[in-house]
XYZ file of C-alpha atoms in Angstrom:
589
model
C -76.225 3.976 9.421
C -72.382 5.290 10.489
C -71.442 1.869 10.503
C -72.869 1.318 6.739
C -71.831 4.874 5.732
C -68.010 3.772 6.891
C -68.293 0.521 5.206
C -68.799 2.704 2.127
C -66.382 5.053 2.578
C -63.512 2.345 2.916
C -64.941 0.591 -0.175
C -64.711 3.778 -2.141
C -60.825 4.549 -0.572
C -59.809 0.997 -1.697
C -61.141 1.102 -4.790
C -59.321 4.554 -5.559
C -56.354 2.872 -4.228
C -56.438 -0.159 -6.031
C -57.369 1.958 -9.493
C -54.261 4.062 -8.540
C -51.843 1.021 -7.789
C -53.045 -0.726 -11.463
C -50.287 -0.678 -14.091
C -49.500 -2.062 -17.412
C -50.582 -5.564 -15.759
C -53.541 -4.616 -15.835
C -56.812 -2.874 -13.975
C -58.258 -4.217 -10.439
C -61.452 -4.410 -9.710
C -63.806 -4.819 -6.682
C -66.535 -7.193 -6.375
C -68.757 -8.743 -3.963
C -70.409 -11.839 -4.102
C -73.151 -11.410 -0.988
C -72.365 -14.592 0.547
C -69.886 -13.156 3.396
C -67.110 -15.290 4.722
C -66.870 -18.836 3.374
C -66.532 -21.614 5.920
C -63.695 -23.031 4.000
C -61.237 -21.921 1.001
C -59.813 -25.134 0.653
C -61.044 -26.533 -2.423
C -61.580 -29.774 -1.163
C -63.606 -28.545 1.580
C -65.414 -25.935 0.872
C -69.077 -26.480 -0.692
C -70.636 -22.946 -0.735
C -70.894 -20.904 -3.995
C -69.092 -18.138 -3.188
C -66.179 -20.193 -1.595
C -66.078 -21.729 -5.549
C -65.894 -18.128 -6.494
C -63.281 -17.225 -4.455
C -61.707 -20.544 -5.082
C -61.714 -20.168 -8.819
C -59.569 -16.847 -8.695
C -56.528 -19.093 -7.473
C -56.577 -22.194 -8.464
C -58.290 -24.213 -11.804
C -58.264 -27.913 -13.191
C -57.810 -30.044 -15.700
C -60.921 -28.505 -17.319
C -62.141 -25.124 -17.606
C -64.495 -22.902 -19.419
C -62.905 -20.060 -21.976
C -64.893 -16.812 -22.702
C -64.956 -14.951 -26.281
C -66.967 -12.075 -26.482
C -69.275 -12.890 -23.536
C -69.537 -16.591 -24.715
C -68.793 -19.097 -22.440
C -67.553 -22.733 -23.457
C -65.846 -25.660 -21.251
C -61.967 -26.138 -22.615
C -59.573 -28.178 -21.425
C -57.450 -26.159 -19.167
C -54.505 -27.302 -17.077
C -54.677 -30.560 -20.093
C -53.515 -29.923 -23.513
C -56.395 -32.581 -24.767
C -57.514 -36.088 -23.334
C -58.681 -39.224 -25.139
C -61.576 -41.288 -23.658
C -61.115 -45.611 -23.990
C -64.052 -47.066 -26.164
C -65.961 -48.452 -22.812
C -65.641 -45.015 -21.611
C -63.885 -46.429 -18.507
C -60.694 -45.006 -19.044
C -59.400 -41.156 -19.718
C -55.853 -39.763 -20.383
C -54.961 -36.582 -19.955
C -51.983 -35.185 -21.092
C -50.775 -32.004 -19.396
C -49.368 -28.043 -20.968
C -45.845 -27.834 -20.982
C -44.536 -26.065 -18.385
C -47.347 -25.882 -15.641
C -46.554 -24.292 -12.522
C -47.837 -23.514 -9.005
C -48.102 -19.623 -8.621
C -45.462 -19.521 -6.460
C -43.162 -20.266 -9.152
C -42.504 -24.081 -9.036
C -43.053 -27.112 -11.207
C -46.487 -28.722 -11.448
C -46.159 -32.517 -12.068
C -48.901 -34.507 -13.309
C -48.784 -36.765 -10.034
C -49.657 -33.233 -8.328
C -53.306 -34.497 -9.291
C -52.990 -37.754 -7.952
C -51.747 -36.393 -4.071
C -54.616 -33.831 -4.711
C -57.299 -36.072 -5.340
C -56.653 -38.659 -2.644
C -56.120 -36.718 -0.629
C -59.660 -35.064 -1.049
C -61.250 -38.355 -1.363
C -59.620 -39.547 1.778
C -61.990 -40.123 4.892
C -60.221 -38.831 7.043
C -60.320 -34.857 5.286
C -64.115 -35.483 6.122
C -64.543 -33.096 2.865
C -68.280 -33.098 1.900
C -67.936 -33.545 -1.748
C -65.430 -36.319 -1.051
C -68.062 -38.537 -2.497
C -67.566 -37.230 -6.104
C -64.061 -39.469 -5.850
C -66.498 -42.329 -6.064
C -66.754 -42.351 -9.821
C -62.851 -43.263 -9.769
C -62.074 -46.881 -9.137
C -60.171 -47.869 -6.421
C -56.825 -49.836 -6.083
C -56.737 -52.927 -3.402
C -55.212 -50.417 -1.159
C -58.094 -48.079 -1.082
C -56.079 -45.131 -3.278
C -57.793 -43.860 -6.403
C -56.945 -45.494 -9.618
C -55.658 -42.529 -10.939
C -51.852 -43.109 -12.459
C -49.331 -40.249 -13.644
C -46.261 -40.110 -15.812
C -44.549 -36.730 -15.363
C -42.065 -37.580 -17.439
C -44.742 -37.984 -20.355
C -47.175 -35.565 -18.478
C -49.800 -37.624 -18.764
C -52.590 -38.845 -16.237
C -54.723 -42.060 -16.724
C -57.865 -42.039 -15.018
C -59.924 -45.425 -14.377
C -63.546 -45.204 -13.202
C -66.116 -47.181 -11.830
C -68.817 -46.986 -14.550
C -69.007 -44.812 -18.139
C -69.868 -41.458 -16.522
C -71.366 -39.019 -19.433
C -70.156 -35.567 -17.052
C -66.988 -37.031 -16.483
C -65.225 -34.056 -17.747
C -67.255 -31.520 -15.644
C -66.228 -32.900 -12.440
C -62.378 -32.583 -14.119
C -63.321 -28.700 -13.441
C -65.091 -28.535 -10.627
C -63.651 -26.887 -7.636
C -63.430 -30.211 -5.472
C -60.900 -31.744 -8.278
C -58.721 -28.764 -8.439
C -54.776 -29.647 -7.073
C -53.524 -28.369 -4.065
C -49.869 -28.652 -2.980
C -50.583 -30.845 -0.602
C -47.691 -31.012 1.581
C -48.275 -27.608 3.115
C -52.236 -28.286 3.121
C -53.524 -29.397 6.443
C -56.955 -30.909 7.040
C -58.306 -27.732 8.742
C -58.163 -25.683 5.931
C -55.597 -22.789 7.960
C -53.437 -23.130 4.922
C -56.362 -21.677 2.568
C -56.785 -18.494 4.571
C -52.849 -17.837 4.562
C -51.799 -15.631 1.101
C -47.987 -17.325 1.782
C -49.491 -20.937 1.539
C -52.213 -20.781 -0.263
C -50.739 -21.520 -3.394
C -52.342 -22.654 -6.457
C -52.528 -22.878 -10.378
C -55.672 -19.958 -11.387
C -55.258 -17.187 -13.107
C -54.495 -14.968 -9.945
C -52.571 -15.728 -6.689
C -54.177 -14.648 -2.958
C -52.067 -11.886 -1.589
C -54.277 -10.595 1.592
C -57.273 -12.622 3.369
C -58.865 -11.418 6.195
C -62.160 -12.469 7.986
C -65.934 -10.618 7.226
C -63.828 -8.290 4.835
C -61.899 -9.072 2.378
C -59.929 -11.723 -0.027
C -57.464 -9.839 -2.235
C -55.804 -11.138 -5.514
C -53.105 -9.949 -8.035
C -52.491 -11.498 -11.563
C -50.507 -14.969 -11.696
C -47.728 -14.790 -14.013
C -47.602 -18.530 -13.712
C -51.106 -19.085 -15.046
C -50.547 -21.122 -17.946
C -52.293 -18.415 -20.302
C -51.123 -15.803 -18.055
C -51.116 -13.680 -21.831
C -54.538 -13.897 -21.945
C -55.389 -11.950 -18.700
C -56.307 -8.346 -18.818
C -57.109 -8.027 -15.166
C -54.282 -7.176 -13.002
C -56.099 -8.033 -9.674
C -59.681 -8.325 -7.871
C -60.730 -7.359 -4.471
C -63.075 -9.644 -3.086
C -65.120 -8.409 -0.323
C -66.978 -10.664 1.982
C -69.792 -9.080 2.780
C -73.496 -10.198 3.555
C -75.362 -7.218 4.040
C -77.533 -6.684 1.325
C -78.093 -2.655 2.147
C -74.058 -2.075 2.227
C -73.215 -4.705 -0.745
C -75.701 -1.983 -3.336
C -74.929 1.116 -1.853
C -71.131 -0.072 -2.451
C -72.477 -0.238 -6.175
C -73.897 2.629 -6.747
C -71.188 4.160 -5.170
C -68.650 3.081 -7.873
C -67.203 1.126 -5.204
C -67.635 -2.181 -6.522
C -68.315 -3.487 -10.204
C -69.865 -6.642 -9.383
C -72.365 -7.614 -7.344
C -75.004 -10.457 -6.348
C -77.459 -10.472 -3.282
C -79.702 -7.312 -3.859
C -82.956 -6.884 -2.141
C -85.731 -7.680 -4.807
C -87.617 -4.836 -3.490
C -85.186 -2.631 -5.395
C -84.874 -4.417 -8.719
C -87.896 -2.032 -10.338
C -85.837 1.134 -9.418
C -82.379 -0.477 -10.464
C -83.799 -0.989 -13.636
C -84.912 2.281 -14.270
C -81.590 4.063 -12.881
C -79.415 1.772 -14.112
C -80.553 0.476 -17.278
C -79.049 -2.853 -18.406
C -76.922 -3.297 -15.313
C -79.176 -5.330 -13.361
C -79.013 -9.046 -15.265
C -81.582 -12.106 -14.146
C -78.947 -14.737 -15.037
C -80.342 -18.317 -15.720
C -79.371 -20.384 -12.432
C -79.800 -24.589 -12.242
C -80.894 -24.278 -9.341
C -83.232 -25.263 -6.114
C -84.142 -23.017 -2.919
C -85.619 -25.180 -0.660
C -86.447 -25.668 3.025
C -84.703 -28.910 5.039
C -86.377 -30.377 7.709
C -83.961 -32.571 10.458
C -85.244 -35.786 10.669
C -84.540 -35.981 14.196
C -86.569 -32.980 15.396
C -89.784 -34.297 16.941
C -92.956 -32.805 15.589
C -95.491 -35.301 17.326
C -99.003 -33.704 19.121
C -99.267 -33.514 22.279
C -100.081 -36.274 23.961
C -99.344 -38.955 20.993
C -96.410 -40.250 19.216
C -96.572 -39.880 15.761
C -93.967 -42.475 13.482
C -91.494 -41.516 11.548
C -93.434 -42.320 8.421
C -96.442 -40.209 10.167
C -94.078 -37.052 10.714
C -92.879 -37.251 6.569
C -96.780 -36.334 6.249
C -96.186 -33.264 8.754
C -93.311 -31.807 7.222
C -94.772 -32.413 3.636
C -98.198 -30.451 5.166
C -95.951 -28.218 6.741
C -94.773 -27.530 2.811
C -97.742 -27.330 1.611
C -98.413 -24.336 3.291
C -97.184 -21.949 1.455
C -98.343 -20.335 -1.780
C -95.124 -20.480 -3.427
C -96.750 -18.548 -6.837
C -96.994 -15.885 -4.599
C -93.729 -15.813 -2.882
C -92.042 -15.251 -6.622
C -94.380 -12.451 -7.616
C -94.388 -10.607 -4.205
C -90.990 -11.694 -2.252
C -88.170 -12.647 -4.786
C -89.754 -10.903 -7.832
C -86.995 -12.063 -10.161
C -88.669 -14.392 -12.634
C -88.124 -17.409 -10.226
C -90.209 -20.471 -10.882
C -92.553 -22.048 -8.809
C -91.059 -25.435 -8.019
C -93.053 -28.363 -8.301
C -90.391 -30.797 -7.131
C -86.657 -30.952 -6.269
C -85.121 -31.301 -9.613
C -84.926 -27.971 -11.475
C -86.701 -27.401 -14.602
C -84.167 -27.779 -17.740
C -82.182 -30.191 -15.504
C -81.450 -33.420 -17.578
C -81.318 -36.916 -16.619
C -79.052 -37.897 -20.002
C -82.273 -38.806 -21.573
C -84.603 -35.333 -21.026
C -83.600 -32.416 -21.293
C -86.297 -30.652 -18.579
C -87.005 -33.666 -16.251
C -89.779 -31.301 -15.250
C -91.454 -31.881 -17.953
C -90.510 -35.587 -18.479
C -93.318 -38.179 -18.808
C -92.354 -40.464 -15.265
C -91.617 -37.721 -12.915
C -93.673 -36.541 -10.175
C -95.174 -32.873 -9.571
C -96.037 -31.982 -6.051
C -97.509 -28.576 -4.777
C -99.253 -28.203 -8.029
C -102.542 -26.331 -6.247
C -100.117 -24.012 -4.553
C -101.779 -20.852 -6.380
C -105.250 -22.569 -6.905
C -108.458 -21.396 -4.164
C -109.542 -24.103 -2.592
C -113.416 -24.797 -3.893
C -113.573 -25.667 -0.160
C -112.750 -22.344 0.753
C -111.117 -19.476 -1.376
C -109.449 -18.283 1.660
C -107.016 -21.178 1.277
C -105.279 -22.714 -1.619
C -105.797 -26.210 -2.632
C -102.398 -27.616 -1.211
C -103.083 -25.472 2.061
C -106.426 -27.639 2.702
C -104.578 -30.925 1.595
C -101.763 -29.669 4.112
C -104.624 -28.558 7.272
C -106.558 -32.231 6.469
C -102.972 -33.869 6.688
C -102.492 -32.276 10.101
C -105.968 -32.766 11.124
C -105.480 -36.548 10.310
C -102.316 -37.397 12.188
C -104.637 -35.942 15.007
C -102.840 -32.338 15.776
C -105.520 -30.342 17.693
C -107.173 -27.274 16.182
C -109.754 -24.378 16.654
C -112.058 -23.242 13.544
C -112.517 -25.141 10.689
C -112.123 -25.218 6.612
C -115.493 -23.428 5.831
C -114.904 -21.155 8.170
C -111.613 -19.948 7.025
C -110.154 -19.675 10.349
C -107.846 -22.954 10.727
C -105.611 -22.198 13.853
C -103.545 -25.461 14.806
C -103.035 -25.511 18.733
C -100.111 -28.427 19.417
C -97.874 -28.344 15.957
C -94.818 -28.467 17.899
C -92.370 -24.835 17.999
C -88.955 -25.211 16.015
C -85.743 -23.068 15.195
C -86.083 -21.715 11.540
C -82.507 -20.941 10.743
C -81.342 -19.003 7.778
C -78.143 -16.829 6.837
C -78.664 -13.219 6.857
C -79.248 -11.306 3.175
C -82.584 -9.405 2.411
C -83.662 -12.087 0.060
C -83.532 -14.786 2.809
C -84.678 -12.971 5.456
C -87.798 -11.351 3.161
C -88.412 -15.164 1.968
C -88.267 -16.443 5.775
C -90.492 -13.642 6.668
C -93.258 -14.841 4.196
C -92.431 -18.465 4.576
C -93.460 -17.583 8.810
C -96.427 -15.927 8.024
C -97.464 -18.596 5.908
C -97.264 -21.439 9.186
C -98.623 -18.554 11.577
C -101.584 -18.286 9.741
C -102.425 -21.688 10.773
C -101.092 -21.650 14.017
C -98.044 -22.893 13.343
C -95.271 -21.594 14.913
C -91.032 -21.217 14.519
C -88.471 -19.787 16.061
C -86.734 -17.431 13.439
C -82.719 -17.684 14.018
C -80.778 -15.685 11.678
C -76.809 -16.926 11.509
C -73.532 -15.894 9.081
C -72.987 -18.211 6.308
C -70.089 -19.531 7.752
C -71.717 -20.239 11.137
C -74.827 -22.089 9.580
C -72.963 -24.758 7.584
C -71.077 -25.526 10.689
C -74.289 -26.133 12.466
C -76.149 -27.669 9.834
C -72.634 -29.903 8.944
C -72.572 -30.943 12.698
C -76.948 -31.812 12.558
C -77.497 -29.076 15.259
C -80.341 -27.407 13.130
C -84.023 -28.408 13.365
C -84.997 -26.425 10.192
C -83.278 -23.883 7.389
C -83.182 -22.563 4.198
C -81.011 -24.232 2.012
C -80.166 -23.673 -2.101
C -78.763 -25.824 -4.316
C -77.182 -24.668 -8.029
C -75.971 -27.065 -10.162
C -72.485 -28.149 -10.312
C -73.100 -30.093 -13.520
C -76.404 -30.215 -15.366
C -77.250 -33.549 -14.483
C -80.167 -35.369 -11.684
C -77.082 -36.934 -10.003
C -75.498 -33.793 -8.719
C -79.000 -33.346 -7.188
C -79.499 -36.716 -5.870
C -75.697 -37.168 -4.502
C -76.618 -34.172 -1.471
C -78.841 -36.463 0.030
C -76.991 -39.989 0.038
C -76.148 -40.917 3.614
C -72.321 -40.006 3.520
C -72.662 -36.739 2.053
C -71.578 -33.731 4.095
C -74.304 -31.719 2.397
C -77.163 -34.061 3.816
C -78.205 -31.708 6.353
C -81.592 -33.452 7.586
C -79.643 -36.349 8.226
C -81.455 -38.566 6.235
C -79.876 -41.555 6.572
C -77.304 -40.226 9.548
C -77.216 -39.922 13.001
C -77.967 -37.612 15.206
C -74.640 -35.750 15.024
C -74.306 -32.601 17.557
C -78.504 -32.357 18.072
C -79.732 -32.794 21.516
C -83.064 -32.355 21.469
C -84.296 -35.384 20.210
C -86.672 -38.201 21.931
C -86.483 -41.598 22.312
C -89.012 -42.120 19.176
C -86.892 -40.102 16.709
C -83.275 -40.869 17.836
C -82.340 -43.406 15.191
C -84.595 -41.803 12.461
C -82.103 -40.980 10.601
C -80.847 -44.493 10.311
C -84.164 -47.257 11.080
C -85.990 -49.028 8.303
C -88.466 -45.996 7.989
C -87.586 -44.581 4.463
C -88.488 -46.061 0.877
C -91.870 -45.471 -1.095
C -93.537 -48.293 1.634
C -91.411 -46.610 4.029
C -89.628 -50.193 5.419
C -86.181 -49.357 4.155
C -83.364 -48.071 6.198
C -82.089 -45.098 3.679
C -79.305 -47.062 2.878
C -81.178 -49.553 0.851
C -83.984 -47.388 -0.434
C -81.970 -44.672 -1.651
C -78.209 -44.725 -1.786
C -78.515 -48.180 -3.108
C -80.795 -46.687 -5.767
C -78.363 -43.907 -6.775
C -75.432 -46.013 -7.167
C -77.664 -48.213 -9.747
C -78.488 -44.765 -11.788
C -74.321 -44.228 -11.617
C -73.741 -47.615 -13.213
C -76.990 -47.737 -15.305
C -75.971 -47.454 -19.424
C -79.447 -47.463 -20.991
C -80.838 -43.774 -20.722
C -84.465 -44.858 -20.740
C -83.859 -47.271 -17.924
C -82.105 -44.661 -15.812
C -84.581 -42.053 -16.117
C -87.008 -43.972 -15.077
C -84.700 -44.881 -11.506
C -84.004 -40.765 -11.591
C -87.580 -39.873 -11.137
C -88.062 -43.144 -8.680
C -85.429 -41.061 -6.611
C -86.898 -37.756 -6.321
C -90.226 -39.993 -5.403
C -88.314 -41.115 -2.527
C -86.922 -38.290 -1.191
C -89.835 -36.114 -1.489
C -92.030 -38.916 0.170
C -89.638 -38.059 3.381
C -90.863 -34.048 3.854
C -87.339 -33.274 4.472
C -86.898 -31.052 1.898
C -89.833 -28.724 0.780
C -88.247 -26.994 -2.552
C -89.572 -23.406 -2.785
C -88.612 -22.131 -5.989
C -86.140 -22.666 -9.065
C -83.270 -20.017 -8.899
C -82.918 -17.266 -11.197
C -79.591 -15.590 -10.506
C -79.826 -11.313 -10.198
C -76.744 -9.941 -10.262
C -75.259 -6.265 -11.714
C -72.077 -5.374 -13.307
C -71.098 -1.852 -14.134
C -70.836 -0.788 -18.183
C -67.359 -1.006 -18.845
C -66.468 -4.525 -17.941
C -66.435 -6.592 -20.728
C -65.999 -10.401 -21.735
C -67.380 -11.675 -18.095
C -69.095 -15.033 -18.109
C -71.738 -16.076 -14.982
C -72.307 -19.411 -15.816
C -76.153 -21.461 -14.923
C -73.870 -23.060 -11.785
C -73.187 -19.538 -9.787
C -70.183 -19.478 -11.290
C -68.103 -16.639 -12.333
C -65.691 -16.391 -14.574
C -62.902 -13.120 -14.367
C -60.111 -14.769 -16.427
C -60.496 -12.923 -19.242
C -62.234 -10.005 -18.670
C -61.148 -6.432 -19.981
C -62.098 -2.925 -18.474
C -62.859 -0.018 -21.260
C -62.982 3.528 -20.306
């Protein structure tokens, strides 16, 4: 409690500092986004929301999104406009006048073309590196990307006709850097004298677990247009400290609230607390590698894709939105969100072709009420791949005896650790058992990046409302594939000699024959280059068959995004992708 009470009190001293030292420039304000320290702010690295966050403050792209009176639209922004070839193969941009870095210098239009190789370069081992693969490549391997800075113009050459083109032009992964002073560890983006960009603010402090601090770019190219003469960012995880900083006065923004508090919030602060529409997926992972056969028999790797899915099917996900997030989540019923679109439907969820799993996950079992419907198609899973077991179905009283333990790891906030808490119960009640391991942000994506994690929560939110942005986490070479699907081993040691190479063996596909290689990446390069809509919704839903055949990823619910902001801010835009937008918004009294 003195350590939350202090916490507090130096919120509330900065804040009255930061009030005191805004002038004509405008007012700074505090905010905190709940996710606590990002393991990267390089924006070729990084691949957490609130890194894009903090990312967006200092740095933007060739496209951005413009807000007028609370409405949100995408814009060109570091372009002046951009013509798109009949074939939809080729795009030119042609830059503002005058762009520069915040620190004062010239931005050239071959700024992008450093920028982007350089992020699409193996070597940077950046996990989003594979969104360069829409660009076509020159016979030297460099991105077909060619600038005139005389004529400040940049043609871009891709692969295939890609419909969201544009979107990836302004997402965080695409922004420029100055890349001679960026290194590949990302020690420049933590350093206010080199972190140097082209957003609407410039970095001027950074530390560790507290806080990123910004001031107003002059050099923004619509510099005129910002109100806000600064933001304190505060990196803080801790749900308890991040609202009592709110209610305070401390803060003016904030996400990551405990949901056991949104009843009261509402009635003390009325209209402050938002649900903000989120395209979006919580899910659990499952590593591929980790082991889950009985004892005493060796189940395949096709055999332990049944586990994990019965291990899914455990839990009553109705009843973790009503009773553990209470937010208006959904229910998910597969991996895709609902109103995610496929360039053909605009709610795959509700597309004729797609699948729908967990879909008795609120039902009673006629069996036995005590259970739900996918809980007794989960036990008889388990009870088939020969797992031992006291009790039975009529009875009620299930209790698996040789389900193998495993680490449960999740970052700390009171949403994932309340959601954890349920998900536990859930397995215990069958006799199922895992080790709860609770880890900053920061410190889980290493561990998850480097495949030391047997199980974890995971979310994903839209970075462009389209299947492919959900389908690309899971293709072998991405760096947010954490159940390895596809991949090696990596840093986990506690595999056997039957699950070593499941990552990579012929044991994925619908027949489950194909390495993951051929039965998936092969299949999402085909929906990249596919042109007829019908034709490549049908290959989207064949996808999500595929992965969800694996039990790597059991998708809990579909995000809803609860967040408050205090009265008097005005003009601020939190877009379906996490994102938040502070460019132009104005403080009144």
């Amino acid at each position: 409690m003195k350590k939350l009470f202090a916490l507090v009190l130096s919120l509330v001293m900065a804040f009255s500092l930061g009030a005191v030292s805004a002038n004509a420039e405008g007012e700074i304000i505090s905010v905190m986004y709940g996710g606590g320290t990002p393991e990267s702010m390089d924006p070729a690295l990084n691949s957490a929301s609130v890194g894009s966050n903090l990312i967006r403050l200092g740095f933007c792209g060739l496209m951005g999104t413009q807000v007028v009176d609370g409405v949100a639209t995408k814009e060109p922004e570091m372009a002046e406009s951009y013509t798109i070839s009949e074939d939809g193969l080729v795009y030119t941009f042609t830059l503002r006048e005058g762009l520069k870095w915040s620190d004062g210098t010239d931005f050239y239009a071959s700024d992008f073309v450093k920028s982007w190789n350089r992020a699409a370069d193996p070597a940077l081992g950046a996990a989003y590196g594979f969104l360069f693969d829409y660009i076509a490549r020159n016979e030297d391997g460099t991105l077909n990307v060619v600038a005139d800075d005389e004529a400040r113009t940049l043609t871009v050459t891709l692969v295939n006709p890609c419909a969201y083109f544009l979107e990836l032009c302004g997402f965080t992964t695409y922004y420029p850097v100055k890349t001679d002073i960026a290194d590949n560890e990302g020690a420049w983006a933590v350093n206010p004298a080199t972190y140097i960009g082209t957003g609407p603010f410039r970095m001027t402090s950074y530390t560790v677990d507290d806080v990123a601090t910004f001031e107003k770019n002059e050099y923004y190219w619509n510099a005129e247009n910002v109100s806000l003469g600064g933001i304190n960012a505060y990196l803080a995880e801790d749900s308890v400290a991040i609202l009592a900083a709110y209610e305070s006065g401390a803060v003016s923004f904030i996400e990551n609230m405990d949901p056991a508090e949104f009843e009261r919030l509402n009635a003390t602060y009325p209209g402050e607390l938002v649900m903000g529409t989120q395209l979006g997926t919580y899910y659990i992972l499952f590593n591929v590698h980790k082991d889950l056969s009985p004892e005493g028999k060796t189940l395949t790797i096709q055999e332990q894709s049944r586990a994990r899915y019965a291990l899914g099917l455990m839990i009553n996900r109705q009843d973790e939105v009503d009773y553990v997030t209470m937010g208006g989540e959904e229910p998910a019923t597969g991996f895709y969100p609902s109103t995610l679109s496929d360039g053909l439907n605009s709610d795959v969820r509700s597309a004729e072709g797609y699948g729908s799993w967990y879909t008795g996950t609120a039902t009673p079992s006629e069996e036995n009420p005590v259970y739900t419907e996918d809980m007794v198609e989960g036990i008889k899973i388990l009870m088939d791949l020969g797992y031992s077991y006291t009790g039975s179905i009529e009875e009620g009283n299930v209790m698996f005896t040789d389900v193998p333990v495993f680490e449960f790891a999740f970052n700390t906030n009171a949403t994932n650790s309340a959601i954890i808490q349920y998900v536990q119960e859930c397995w215990n009640s069958v006799g199922i058992t895992a080790t709860i391991n609770m880890e900053a942000w920061a410190t889980l994506q290493t561990k998850l990046g480097n495949g030391d994690a047997e199980a974890s929560r995971m979310g994903w939110v839209a970075d462009f409302n389209d299947c492919m942005n959900f389908l690309e986490i899971f293709i072998s070479s991405s760096g947010n594939n954490y159940p390895r699907l596809g991949q090696d081993v990596g840093d986990y040691t506690r595999y056997t000699e039957n699950t070593k190479d499941a990552g990579l063996g012929a044991y994925w596909g619908l027949n489950g024959d194909q390495t993951w290689a051929d039965a998936y990446d092969a299949l999402v390069d085909q929906i990249k280059a596919e042109t007829d809509p019908a034709v490549r919704a049908e290959m989207c839903a064949e996808a999500e068959k595929i992965l969800m055949a694996t039990g790597a990823v059991a998708p809990l619910h579909f995000y809803v995004n609860p967040y408050m902001v205090k009265p008097n801010i005005q003009n601020i835009a939190v877009l379906p992708t996490g994102d938040v937008i502070w460019n132009y918004v104005t403080v009144t009294e």
